[in-house]
Short mmCIF file of C-alpha atoms in Angstrom, two decimals:
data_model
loop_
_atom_site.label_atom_id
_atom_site.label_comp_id
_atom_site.label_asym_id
_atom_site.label_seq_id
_atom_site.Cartn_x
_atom_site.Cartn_y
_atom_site.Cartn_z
CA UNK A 283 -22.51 32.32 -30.29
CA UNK A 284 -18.83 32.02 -31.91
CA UNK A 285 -19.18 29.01 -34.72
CA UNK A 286 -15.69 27.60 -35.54
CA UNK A 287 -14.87 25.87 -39.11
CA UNK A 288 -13.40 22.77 -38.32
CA UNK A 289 -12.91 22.27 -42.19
CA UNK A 290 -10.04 25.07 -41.62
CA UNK A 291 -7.45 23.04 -39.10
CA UNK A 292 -6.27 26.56 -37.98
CA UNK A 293 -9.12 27.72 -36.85
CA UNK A 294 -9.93 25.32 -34.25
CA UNK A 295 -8.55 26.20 -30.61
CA UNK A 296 -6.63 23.01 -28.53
CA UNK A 297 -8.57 22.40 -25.52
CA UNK A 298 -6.54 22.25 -22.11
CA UNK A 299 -4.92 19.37 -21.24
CA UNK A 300 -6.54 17.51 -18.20
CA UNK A 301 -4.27 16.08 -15.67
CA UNK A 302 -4.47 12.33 -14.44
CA UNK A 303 -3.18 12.96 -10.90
CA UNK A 304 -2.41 11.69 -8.56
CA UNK A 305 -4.08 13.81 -6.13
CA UNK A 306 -3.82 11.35 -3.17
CA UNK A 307 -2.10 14.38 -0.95
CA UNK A 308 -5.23 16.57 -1.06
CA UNK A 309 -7.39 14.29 1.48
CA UNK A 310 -6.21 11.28 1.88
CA UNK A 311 -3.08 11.38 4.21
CA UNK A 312 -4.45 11.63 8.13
CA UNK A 313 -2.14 11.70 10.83
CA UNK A 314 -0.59 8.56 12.60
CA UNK A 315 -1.69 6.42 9.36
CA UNK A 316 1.45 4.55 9.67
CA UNK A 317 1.01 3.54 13.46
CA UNK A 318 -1.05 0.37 12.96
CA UNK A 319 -0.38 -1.11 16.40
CA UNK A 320 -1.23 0.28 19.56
CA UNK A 321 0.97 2.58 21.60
CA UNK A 322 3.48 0.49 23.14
CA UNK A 323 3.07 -3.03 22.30
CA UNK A 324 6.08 -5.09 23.09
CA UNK A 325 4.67 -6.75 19.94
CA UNK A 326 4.87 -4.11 17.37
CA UNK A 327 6.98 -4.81 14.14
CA UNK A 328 8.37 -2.47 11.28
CA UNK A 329 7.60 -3.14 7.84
CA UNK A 330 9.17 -0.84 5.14
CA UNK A 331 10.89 0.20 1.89
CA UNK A 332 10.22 1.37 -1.18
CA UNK A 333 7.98 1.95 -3.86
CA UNK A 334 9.94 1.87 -7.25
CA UNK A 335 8.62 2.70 -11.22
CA UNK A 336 9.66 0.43 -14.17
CA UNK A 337 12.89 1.84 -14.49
CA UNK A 338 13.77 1.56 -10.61
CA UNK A 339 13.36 5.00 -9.25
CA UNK A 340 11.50 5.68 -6.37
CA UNK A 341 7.91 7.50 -6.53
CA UNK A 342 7.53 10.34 -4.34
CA UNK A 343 3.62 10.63 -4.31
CA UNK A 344 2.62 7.31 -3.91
CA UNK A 345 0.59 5.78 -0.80
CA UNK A 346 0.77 2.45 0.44
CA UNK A 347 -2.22 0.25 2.48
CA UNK A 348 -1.75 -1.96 4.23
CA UNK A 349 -4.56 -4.87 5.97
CA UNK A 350 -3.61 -7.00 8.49
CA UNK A 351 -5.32 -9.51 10.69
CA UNK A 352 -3.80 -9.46 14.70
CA UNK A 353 -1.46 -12.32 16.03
CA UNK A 354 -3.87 -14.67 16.24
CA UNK A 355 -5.42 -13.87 12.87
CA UNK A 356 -8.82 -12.59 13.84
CA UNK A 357 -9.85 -9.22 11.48
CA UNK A 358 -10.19 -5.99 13.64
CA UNK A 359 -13.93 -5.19 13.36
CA UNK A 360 -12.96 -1.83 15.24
CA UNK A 361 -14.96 0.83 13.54
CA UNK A 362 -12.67 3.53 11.50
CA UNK A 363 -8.63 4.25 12.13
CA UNK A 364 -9.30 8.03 11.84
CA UNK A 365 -10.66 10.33 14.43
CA UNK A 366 -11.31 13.96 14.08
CA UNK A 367 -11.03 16.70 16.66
CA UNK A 368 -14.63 17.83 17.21
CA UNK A 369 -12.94 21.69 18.01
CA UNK A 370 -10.93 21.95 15.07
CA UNK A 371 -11.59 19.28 12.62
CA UNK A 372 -8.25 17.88 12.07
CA UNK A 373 -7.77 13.93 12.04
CA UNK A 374 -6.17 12.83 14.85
CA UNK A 375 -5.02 9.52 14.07
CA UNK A 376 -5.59 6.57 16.51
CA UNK A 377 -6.80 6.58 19.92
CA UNK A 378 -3.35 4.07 20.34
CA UNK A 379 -5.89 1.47 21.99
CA UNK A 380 -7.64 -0.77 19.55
CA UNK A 381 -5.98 -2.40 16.63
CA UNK A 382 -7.80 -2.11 13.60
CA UNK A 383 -4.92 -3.71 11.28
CA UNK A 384 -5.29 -1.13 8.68
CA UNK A 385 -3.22 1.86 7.70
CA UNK A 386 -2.44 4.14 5.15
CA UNK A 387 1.01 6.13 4.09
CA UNK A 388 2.22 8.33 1.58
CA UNK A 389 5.95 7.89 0.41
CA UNK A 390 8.34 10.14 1.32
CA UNK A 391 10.40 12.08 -1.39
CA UNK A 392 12.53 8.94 -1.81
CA UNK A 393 9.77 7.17 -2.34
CA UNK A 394 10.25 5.73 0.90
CA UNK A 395 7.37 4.42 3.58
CA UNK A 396 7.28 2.70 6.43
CA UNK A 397 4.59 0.95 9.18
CA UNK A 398 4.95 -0.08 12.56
CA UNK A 399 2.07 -3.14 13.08
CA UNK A 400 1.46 -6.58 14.41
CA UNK A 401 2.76 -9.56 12.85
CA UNK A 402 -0.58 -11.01 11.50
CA UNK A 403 -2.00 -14.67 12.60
CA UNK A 404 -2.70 -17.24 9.55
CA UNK A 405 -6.16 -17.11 8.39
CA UNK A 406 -7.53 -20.13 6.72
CA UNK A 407 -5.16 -22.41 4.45
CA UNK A 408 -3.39 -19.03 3.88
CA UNK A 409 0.44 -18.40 5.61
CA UNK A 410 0.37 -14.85 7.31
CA UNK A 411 0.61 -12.20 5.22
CA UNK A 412 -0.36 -8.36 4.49
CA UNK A 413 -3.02 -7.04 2.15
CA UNK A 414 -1.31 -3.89 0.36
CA UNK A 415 -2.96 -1.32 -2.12
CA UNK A 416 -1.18 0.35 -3.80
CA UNK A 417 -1.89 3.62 -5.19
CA UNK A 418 0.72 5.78 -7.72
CA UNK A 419 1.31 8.00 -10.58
CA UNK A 420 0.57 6.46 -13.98
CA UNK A 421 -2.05 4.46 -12.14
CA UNK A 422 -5.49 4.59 -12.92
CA UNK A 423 -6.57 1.88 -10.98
CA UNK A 424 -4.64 0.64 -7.62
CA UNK A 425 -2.99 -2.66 -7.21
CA UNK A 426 -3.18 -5.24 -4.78
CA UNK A 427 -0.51 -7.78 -3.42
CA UNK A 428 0.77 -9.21 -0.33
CA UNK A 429 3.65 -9.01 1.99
CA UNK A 430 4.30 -12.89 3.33
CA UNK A 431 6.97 -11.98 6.20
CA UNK A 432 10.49 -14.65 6.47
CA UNK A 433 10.34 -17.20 9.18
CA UNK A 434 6.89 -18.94 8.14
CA UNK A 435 8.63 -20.94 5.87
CA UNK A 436 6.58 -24.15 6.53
CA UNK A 437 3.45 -22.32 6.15
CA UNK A 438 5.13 -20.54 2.58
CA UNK A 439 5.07 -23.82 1.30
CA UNK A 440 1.55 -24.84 1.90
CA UNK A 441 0.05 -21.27 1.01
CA UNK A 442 -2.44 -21.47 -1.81
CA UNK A 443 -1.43 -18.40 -3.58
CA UNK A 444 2.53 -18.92 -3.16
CA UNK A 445 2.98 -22.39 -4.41
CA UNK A 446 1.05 -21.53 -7.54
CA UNK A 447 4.19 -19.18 -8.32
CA UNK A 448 7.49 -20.04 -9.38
CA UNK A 449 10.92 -18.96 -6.67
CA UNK A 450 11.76 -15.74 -8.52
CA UNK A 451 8.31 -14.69 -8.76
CA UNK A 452 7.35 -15.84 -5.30
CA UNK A 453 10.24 -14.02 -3.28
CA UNK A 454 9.00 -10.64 -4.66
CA UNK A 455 5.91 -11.16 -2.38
CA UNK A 456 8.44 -12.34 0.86
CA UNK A 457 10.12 -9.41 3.00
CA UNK A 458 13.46 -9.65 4.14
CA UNK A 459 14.39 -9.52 7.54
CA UNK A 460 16.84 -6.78 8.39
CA UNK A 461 16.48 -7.82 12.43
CA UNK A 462 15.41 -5.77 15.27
CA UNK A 463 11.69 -6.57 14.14
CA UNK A 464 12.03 -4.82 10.92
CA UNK A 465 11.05 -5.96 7.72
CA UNK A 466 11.83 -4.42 4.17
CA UNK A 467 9.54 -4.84 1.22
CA UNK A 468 9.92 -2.76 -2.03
CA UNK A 469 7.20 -2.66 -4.49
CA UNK A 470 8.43 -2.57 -7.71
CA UNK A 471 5.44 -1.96 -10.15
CA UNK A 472 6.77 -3.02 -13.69
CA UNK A 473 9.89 -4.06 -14.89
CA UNK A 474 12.73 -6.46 -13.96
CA UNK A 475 11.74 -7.68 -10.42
CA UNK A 476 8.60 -6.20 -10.63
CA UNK A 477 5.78 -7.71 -7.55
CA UNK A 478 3.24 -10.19 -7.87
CA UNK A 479 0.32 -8.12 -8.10
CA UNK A 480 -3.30 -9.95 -7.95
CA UNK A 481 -6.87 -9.17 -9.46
CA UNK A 482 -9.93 -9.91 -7.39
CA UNK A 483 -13.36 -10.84 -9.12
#
């Protein structure tokens, strides 16, 4: 056994330096994770943009989830949004059938992502919106908001969580519509701008 004198500072060896990640792109990506509503439906809507550090620049290894209830704002109870081919193993994505309001996607190298879904029903007191997690560099636990989407304006106003916040903050959790059935929403994580995120206890 080697002894070291740690009363002699040169003696003592650094230790290798232990990386915090993220490693999100090892298992976690699965095919057709941004294709939230099924194949085809004259309902489907586009929700993207970008997710952005403190100083504005976009993060290229982040992922986005997102939740969402259908357009009558019942919760998919459909078991699982992956499915694996039994031959070789590799996820397959969605059968393009059942809804199951969930999906998850890695940024691009601009940082960019994107989602094609259903615009969700309100649920409760609450106007429609769309539970996001966010996971990113510099991150050691994720963070959760909401994307409210324009034209429930009515309902903005009588959401619990939205009239607790003043405009400026507020509009950071409100996508803008860029028409067509496609909705932008950057997450900004810290900074000027930076989204309402939430803690759940």
């Amino acid at each position: 056994m080697t002894k070291i004198d740690t009363s002699r500072p040169e003696s003592v060896l650094p230790t290798p330096s232990h990386t915090v990640g993220p490693f999100y792109g090892y298992a976690l990506p699965f095919r057709g994770g941004e294709d939230i509503a099924p194949l085809g439906h004259p309902d489907t809507i586009t929700v993207h943009g970008h997710v952005l550090d403190g100083e504005g620049k976009p993060l290229p290894d982040a992922f986005v989830e997102l939740w969402g209830a259908d357009p009558d704002g019942h919760v998919s109870t459909t078991d699982g949004s992956m499915r694996r081919d039994p031959a070789s193993g590799d996820y397959l994505g969605r059968n393009g059938v059942e809804f199951t309001g969930w999906g998850r996607i890695q940024t691009d190298a601009d940082g960019h992502w994107y989602a094609r879904t259903l615009r969700p029903g309100a649920r409760g007191r609450s106007a429609p919106y769309l539970s996001v997690c966010v996971f990113a560099r510099g991150l050691l636990v994720h963070l959760f908001t909401r994307i409210y989407l324009p034209g429930d304006e009515a309902a903005h106003t009588d959401d619990p969580l939205l009239a607790r916040l003043a405009a400026e903050r507020r509009d950071t959790l409100i996508a803008k519509d860029e028409g067509n059935s496609t909705y932008r929403f950057d997450i900004r994580l810290q900074g000027e701008g930076e989204t309402v995120f939430l803690e759940y206890q």
